[in-house]
Coordinates of C-alpha atoms (C1' of nucleotides) in Angstrom, one line a residue:
Chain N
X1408 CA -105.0 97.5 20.3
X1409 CA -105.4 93.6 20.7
X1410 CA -105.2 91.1 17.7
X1411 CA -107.9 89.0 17.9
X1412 CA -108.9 85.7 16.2
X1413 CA -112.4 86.1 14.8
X1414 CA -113.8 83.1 16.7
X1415 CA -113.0 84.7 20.2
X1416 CA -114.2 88.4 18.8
X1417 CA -117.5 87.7 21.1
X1418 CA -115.8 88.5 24.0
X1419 CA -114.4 92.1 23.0
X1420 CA -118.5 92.8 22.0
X1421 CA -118.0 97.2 22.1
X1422 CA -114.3 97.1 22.2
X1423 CA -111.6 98.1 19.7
X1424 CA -109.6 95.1 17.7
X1425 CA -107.3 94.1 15.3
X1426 CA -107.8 91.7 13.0
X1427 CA -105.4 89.6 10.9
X1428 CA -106.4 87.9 7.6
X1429 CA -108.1 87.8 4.6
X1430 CA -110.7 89.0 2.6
X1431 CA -113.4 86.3 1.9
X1432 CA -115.9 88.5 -0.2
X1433 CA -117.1 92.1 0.1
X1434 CA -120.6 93.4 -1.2
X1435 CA -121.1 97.5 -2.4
X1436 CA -123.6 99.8 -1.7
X1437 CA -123.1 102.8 -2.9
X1438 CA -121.5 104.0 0.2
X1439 CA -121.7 101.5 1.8
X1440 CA -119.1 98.3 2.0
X1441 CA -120.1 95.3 3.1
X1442 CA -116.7 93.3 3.7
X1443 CA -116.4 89.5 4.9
X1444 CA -113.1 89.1 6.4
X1445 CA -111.9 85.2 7.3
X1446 CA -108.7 84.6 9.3
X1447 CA -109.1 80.8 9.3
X1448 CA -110.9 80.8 13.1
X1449 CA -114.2 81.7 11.6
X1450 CA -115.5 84.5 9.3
X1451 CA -117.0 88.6 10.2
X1452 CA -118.6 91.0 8.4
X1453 CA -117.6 94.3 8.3
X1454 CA -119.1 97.7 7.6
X1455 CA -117.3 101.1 6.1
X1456 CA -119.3 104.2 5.6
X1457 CA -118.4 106.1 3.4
X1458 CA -119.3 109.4 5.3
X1459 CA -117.7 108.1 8.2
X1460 CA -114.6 107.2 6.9
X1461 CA -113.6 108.3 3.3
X1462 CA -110.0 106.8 3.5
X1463 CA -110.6 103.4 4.2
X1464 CA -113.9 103.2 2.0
X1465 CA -111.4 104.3 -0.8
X1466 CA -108.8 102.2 0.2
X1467 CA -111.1 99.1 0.7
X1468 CA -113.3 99.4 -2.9
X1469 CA -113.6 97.1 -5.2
X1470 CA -110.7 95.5 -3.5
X1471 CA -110.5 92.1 -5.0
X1472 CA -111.4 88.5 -3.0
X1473 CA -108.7 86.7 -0.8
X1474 CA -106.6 90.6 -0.7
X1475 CA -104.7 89.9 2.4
X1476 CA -105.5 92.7 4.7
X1477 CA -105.0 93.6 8.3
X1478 CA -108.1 95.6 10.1
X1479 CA -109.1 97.8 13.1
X1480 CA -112.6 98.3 14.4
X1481 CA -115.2 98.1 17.2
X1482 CA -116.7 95.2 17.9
X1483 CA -120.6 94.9 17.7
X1484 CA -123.5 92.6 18.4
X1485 CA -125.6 92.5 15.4
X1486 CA -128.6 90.3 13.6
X1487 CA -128.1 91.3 10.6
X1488 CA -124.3 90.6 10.4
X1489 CA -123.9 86.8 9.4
X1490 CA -122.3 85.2 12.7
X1491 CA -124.2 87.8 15.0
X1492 CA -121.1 90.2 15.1
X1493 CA -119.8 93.0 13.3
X1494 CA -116.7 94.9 12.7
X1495 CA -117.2 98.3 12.1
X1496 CA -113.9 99.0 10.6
X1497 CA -112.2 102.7 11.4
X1498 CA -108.8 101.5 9.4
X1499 CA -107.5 99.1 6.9
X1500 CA -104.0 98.2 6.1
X1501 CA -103.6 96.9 2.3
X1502 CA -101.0 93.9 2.7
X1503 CA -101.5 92.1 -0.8
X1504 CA -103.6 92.8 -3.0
X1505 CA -104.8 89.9 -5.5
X1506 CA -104.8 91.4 -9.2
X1507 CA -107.6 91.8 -11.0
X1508 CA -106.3 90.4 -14.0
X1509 CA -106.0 86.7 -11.9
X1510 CA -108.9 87.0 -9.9
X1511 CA -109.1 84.6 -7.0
X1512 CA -110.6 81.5 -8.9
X1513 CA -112.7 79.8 -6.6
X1514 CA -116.0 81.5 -6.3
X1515 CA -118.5 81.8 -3.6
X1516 CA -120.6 79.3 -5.6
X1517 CA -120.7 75.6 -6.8
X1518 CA -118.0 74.4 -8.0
X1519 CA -117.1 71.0 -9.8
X1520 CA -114.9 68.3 -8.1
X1521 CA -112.1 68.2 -11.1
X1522 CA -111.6 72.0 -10.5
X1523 CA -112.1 72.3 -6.5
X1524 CA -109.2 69.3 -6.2
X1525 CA -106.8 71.3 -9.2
X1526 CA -107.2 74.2 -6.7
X1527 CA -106.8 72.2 -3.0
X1528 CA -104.0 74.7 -1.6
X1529 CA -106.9 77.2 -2.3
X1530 CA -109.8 75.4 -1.6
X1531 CA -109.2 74.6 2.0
X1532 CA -109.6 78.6 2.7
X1533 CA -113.2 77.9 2.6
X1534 CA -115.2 77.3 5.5
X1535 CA -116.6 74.1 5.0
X1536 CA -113.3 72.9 3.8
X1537 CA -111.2 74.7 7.2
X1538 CA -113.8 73.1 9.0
X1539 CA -113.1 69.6 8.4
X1540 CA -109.4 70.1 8.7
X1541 CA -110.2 70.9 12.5
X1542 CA -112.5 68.1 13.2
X1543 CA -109.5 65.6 11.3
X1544 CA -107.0 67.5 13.9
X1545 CA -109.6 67.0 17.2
X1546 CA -110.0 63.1 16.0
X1547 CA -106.2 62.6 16.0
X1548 CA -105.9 64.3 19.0
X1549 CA -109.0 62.5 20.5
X1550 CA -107.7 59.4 19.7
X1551 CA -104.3 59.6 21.3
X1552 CA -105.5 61.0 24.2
X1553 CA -107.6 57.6 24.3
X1554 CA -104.3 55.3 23.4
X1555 CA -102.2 56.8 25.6
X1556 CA -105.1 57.0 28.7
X1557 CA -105.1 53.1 28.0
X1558 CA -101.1 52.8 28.7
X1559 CA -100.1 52.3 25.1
X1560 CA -96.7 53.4 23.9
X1561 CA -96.5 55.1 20.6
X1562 CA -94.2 53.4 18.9
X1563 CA -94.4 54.2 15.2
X1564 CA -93.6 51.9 12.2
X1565 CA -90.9 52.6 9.2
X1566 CA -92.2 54.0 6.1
X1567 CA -89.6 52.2 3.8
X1568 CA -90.2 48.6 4.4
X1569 CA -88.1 45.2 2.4
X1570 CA -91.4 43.8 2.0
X1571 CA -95.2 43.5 1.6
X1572 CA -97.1 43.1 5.2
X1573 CA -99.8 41.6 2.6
X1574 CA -98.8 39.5 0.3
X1575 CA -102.5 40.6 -2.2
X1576 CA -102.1 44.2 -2.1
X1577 CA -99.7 46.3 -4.4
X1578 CA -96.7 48.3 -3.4
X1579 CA -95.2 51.5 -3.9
X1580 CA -91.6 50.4 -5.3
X1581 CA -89.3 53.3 -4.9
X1582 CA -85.2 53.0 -5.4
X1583 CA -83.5 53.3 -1.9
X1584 CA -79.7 53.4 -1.7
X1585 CA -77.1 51.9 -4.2
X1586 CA -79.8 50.3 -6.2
X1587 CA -81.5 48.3 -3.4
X1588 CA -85.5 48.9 -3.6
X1589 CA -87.9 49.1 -0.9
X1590 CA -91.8 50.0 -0.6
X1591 CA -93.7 52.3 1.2
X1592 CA -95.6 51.1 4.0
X1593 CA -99.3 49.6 3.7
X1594 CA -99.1 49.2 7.1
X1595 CA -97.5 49.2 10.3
X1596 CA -98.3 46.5 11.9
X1597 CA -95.5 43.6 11.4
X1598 CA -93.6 46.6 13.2
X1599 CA -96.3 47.0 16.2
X1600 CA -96.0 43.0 16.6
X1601 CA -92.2 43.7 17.6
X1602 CA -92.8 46.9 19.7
X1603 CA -95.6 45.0 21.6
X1604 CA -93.1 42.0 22.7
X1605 CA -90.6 45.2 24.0
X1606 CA -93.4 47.3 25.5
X1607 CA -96.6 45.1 25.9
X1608 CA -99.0 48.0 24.8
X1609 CA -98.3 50.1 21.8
X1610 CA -99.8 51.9 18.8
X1611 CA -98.3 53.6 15.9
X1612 CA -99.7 56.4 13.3
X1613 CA -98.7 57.3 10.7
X1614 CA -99.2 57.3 7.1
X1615 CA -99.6 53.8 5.0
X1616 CA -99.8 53.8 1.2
X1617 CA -101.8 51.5 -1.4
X1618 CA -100.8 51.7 -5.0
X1619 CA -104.7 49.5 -5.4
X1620 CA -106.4 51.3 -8.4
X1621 CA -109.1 51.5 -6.7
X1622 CA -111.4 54.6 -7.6
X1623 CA -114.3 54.9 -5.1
X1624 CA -115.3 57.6 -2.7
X1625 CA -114.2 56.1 0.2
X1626 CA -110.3 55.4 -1.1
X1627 CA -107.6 56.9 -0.8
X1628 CA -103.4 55.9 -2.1
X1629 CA -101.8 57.9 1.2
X1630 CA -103.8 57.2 4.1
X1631 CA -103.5 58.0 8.0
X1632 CA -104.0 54.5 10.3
X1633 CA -103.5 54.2 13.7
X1634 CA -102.8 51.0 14.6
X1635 CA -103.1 49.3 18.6
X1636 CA -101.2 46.0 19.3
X1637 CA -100.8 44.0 22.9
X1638 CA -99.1 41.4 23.8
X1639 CA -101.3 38.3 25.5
X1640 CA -104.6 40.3 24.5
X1641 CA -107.7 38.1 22.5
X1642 CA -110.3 39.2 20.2
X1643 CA -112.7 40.9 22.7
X1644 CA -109.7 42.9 23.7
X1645 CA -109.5 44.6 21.1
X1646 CA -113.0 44.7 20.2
X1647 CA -113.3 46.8 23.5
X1648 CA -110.7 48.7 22.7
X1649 CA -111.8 49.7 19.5
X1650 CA -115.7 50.4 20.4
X1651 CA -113.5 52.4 23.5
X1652 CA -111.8 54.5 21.0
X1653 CA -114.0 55.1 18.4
X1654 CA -116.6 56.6 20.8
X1655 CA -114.0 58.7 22.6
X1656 CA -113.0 60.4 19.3
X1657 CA -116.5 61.1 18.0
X1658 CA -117.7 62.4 21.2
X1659 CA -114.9 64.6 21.3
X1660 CA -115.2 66.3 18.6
X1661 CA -119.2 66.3 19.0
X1662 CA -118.3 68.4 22.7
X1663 CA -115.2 70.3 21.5
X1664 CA -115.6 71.3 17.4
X1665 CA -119.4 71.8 18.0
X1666 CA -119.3 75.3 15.4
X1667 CA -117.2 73.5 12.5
X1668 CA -120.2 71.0 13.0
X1669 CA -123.0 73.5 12.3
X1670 CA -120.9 74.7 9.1
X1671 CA -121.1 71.0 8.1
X1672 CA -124.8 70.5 8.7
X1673 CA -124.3 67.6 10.6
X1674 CA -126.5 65.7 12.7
X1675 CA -125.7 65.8 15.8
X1676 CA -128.0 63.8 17.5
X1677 CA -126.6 60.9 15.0
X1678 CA -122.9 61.2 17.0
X1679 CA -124.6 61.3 20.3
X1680 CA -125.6 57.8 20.0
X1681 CA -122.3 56.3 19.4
X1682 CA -121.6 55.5 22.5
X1683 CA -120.5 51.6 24.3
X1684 CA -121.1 49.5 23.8
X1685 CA -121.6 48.9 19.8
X1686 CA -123.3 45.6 18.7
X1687 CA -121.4 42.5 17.7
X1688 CA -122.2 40.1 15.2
X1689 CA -120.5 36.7 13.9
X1690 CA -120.0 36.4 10.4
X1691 CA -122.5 33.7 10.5
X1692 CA -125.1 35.8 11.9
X1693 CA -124.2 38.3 9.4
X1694 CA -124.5 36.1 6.5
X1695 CA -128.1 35.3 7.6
X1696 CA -129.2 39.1 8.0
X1697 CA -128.0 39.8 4.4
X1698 CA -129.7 36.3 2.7
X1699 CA -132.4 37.8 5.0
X1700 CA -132.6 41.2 3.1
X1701 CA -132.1 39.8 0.2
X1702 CA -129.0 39.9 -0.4
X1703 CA -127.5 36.9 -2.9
X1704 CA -124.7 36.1 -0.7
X1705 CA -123.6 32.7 0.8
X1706 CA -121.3 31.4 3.7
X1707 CA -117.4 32.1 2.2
X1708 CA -118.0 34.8 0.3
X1709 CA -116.8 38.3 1.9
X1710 CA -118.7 41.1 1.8
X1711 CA -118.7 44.6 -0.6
X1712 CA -119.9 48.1 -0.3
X1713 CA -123.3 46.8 -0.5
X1714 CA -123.2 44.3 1.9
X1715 CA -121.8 46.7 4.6
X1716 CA -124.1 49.3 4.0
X1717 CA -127.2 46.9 4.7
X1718 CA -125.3 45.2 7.9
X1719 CA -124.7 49.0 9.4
X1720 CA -127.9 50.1 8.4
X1721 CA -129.3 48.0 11.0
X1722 CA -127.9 49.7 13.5
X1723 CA -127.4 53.3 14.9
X1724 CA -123.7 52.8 16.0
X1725 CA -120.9 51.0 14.3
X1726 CA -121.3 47.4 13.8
X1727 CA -118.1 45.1 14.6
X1728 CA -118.3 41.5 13.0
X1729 CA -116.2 38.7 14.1
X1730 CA -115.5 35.3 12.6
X1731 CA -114.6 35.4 9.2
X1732 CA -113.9 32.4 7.1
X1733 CA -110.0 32.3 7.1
X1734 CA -110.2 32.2 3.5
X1735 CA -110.9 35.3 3.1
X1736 CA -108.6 37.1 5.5
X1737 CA -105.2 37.8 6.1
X1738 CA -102.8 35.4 6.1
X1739 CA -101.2 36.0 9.7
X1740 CA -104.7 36.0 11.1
X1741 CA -105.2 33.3 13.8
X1742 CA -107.5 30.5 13.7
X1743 CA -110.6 29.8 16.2
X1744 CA -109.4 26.6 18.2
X1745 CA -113.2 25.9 18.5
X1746 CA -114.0 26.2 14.8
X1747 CA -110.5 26.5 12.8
X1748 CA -112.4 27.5 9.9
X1749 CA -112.6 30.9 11.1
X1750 CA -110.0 33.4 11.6
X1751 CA -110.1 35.2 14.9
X1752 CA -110.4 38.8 13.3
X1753 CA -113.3 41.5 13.3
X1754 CA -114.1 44.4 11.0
X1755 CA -115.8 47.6 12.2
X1756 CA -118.5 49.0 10.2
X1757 CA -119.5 52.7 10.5
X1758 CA -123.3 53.7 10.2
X1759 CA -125.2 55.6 7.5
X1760 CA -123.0 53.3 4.7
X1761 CA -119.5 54.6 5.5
X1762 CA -118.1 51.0 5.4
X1763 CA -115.3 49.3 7.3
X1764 CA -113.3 52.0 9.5
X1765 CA -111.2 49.5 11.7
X1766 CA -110.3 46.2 10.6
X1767 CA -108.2 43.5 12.8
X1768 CA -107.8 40.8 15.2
X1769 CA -105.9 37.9 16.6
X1770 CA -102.1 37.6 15.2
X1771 CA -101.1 34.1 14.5
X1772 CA -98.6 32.8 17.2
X1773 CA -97.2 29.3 16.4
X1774 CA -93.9 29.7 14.8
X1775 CA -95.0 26.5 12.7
X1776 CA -98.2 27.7 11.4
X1777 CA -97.2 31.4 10.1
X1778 CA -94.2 29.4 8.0
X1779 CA -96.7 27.4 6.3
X1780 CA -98.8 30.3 5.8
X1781 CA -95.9 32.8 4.4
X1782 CA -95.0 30.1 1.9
X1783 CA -98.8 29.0 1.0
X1784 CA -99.2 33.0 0.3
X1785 CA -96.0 32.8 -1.8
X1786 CA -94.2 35.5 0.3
X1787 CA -90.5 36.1 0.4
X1788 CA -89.2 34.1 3.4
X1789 CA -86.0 35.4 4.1
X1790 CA -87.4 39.3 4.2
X1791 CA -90.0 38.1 7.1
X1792 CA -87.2 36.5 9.4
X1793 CA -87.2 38.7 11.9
X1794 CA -90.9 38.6 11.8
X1795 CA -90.6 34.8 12.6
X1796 CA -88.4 35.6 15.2
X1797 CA -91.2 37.1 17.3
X1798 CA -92.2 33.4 17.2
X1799 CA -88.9 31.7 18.4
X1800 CA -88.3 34.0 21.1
X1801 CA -90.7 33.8 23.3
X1802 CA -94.1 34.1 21.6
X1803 CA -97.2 35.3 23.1
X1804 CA -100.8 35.5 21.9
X1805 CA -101.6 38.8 20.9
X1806 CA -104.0 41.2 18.9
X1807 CA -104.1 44.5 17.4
X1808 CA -106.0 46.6 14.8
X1809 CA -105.9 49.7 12.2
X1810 CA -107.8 52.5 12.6
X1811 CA -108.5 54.2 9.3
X1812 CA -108.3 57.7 10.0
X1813 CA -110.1 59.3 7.1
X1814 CA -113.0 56.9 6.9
X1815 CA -113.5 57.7 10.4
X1816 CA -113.2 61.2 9.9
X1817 CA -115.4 61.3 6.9
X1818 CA -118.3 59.6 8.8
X1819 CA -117.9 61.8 11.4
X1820 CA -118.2 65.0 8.9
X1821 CA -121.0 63.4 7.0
X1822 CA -118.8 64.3 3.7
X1823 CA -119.7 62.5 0.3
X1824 CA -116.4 61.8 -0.3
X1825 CA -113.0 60.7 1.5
X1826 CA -110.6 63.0 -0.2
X1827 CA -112.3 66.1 1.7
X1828 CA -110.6 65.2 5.2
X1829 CA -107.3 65.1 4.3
X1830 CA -105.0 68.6 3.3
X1831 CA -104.0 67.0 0.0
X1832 CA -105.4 63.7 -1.1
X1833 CA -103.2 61.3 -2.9
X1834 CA -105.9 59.5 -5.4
X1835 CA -105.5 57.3 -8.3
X1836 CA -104.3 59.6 -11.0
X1837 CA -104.3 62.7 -9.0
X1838 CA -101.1 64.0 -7.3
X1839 CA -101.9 68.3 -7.9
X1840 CA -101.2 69.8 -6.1
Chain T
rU1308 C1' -107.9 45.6 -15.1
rC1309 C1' -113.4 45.7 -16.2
rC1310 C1' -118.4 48.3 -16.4
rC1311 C1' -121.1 53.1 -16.4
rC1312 C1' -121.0 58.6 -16.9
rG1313 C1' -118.8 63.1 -18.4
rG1314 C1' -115.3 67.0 -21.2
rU1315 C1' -118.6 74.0 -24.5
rA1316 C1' -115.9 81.3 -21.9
rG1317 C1' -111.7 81.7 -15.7
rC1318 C1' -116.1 78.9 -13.0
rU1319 C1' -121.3 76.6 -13.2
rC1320 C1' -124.1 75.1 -17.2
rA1321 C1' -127.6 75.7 -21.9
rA1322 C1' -127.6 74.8 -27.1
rU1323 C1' -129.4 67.2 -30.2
rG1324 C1' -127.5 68.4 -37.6
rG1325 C1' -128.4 75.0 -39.7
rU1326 C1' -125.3 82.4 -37.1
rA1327 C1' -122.0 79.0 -30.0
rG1328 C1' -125.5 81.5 -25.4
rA1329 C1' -126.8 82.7 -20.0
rG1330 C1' -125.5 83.4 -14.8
rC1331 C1' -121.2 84.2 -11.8
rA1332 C1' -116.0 86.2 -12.0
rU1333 C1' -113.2 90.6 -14.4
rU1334 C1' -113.7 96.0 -16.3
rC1335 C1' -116.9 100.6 -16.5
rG1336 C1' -121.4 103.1 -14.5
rG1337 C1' -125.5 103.2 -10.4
rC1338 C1' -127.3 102.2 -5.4
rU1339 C1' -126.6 104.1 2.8
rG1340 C1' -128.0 97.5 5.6
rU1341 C1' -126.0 94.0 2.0
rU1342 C1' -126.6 88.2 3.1
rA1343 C1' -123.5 83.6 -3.1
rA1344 C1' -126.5 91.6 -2.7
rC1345 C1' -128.9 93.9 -6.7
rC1346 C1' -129.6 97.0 -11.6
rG1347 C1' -127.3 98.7 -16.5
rA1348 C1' -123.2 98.0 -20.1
rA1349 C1' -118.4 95.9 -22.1
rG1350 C1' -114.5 92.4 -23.1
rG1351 C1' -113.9 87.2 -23.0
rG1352 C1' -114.5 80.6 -27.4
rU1353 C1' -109.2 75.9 -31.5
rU1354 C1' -116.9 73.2 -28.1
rG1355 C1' -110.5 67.7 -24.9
rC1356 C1' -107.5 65.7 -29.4
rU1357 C1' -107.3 63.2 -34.3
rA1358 C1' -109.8 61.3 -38.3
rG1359 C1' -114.4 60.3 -40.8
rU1360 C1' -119.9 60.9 -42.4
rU1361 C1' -122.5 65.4 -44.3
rC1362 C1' -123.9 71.0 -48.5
rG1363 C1' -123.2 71.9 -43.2
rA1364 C1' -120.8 68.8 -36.8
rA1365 C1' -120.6 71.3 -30.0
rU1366 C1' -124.4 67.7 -31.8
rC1367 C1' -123.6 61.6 -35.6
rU1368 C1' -119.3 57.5 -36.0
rA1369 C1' -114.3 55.5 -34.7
rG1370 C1' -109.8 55.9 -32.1
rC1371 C1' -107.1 58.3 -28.4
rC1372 C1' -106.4 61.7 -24.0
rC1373 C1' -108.2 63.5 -19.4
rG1374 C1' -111.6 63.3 -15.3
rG1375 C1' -115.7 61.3 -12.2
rG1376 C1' -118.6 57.0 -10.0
rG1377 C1' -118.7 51.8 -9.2
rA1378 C1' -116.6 46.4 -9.2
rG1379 C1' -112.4 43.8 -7.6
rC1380 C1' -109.1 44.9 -3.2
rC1381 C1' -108.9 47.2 1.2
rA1382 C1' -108.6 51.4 6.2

RNA sequence: UCCCCGGUAGCUCAAUGGUAGAGCAUUCGGCUGUUAACCGAAGGGUUGCUAGUUCGAAUCUAGCCCGGGGAGCCA
């Protein structure tokens, strides 16, 4: 008797199988059961008669949502059946079954945000939920595939770190050994400037923390960013890149998670499109087509949520924008020799008002300038020495960026909210489960 | 940190100053093709907490707690 997963149980269509899992929800008919089973590939219907087969119809009533169970039955093509097959069960074996008195508590119905994210180890059982998970999993793997195509070395960044990579942003202290502290990461990329000297080409990804209180759908406290660095590349390196790597991860998972993308409802033809190259815009030109639609911004200012949204909404792929004041960017950023006002970095936007999912740029390179920059931003000196030393010993223009996974992931899904593509968010004020 | 919104049964919600209710879930009964199945019945409440106004508070007021959305900041 084979064990099957439910989403390859079209090709055993007459034959006799085994499946492994759960029960998702079961309607009753008299004597007829109705079961859903879901073994986290997809979801069947079964059917027990009760004329047919009195054991299992006893053994399977009124048996109580998300009972763990193991089946046997034939395999049948039919319209009625949700999924267009059928399992018409000839045995059930009982492996745990969920008490009545603590039903399973999330319903087949709506369900409000504070009580789905309470019951996150529970609510990614559901199909919408298991769904995403796969598409987060394709657009990692997507997008090393891409990096590593490309002839970058994964070379990933420390978690603990002595010091902010930015001086604005706030840390996660935690105490390391005999009473020294250190922070988590909020990013890797200092580290990926070292790497890229030893390697030329690397990327790292891994998880980057922000202790910001910021409470919007499209934040997050724990965060997955892959972040690309080379040695002797400019700003239309890496804008390549990025447009590069960006379409290969949504057009993967638009060719290889095409059913988790019906469950999600999401328009395909929307993630067809995003393909090179995407448009580019100076933050000039970007300032004019927001005064232009109204918007009551002026040269220096950066933009917000609002401002993105109108700058993508021109367009039907992600919008990369070059050229920022240097203001109003980071402090390692390096300066346009043509107009040193502006910082050689470029944000990209995603459509339909996702916001900025890669951000990035030109690294500063003179040993001089970055030490008058560290001190103007106030930042501990001694703690970025070996950063500096990437300038004395033989320094290089180069450029990088950071990928934010979930953004991108969330865009891709079409979800409302961040928190959905991760397993277990990490949120201002939420840490359950 | 600031602004806005919310908290009533396990869940989703109703009740706007006068006896706290419905659907789902659970239990019991019925139904041979159900699609969040349906029909009948039962059990289930410190209305987030504290104080106040009132003859009377889920409802009005104040403070606090918890959560959501947004600003700032960023991926």
């Amino acid at each position: 008797m084979p064990v099957v997963s439910i989403e390859k149980v079209g090709e055993y269509e007459g034959k006799e199988v085994t499946i492994r899992g759960w029960l998702y929800n079961q309607r009753e008919s008299g004597k007829l059961l109705f079961p859903i089973f879901r073994d986290g590939t997809g979801i069947i219907q079964g059917v027990i008669s009760l004329k047919e087969n009195p054991e299992t119809f006893a053994k399977m009533q009124g048996l109580t949502q998300e009972s763990s169970v193991i089946v046997t039955g034939t395999v049948r093509a039919d319209q009625r059946a949700p999924g267009g097959y059928e399992l018409h069960v000839t045995g059930a074996e009982l492996v745990q079954k969920v008490a009545e008195s603590e039903p399973y508590p999330i319903q087949l119905k709506e369900h409000g945000v504070d009580f789905l994210l309470d019951q996150r180890h529970l609510w990614i059982r559901t199909p919408r939920q298991a769904s995403i998970l796969r598409i987060r999993a394709e657009a990692i793997r997507a997008a090393r595939e891409y990096m590593d195509g490309e002839g970058y070395i994964l070379t990933d960044s420390p978690v603990f770190t002595p010091a902010a990579c930015e001086g604005t942003t706030t840390l996660f202290e935690v105490s390391y050994i005999d009473d020294q502290k250190a922070y988590l990461t909020q990013s890797g990329q200092l580290y990926v400037e070292a790497t890229a000297a030893a390697l030329g080409k690397v990327y790292c990804f891994g998880p980057t923390f922000r202790a910001e209180k910021s409470k919007t759908r499209r934040h997050l406290t724990e965060f997955w960013m892959l972040e690309p660095e080379a040695a002797y590349a400019h700003l239309d390196d890496m804008m390549v890149l990025a447009e590069g790597l960006v379409s290969h991860v949504v057009q993967s998972v638009a060719k290889n998670r095409v059913r988790e993308l019906e469950t999600l409802k999401r328009d395909m033809t929307k993630l067809e499109a995003i393909k090179p190259p995407f448009p580019r815009i100076q933050y000039d030109e970007a300032v004019e087509i927001l005064q232009k639609n109204g918007k009551d911004v002026k040269w220096g200012d950066d933009f917000g949520g609002d401002e993105e949204t109108v700058l993508s909404s021109q367009y039907d792929r992600p919008v990369m924008v070059h050229r920022y004041p240097s203001a109003i960017k980071a402090f390692y950023m390096e300066p346009d020799p043509k107009r040193p006002e502006l910082a050689l970095g470029f944000d990209m936007l995603a459509p339909e008002g996702y916001g900025e999912i890669i951000g990035g740029g030109e690294r500063m390179s003179s040993y001089e300038n970055l030490v008058k920059r560290i001190r103007e931003q106030g930042l501990p000196e001694e703690a970025f020495q070996w950063y500096l030393d990437l300038r004395r010993y033989g320094s290089v223009p180069h450029a990088g960026f950071g990928l934010g996974l979930e953004r991108t992931v969330a865009w891709i899904c079409g979800t409302e909210h961040i928190r959905e593509v991760i397993p277990f968010p990490r949120m201002i004020y939420r840490m359950y489960p």
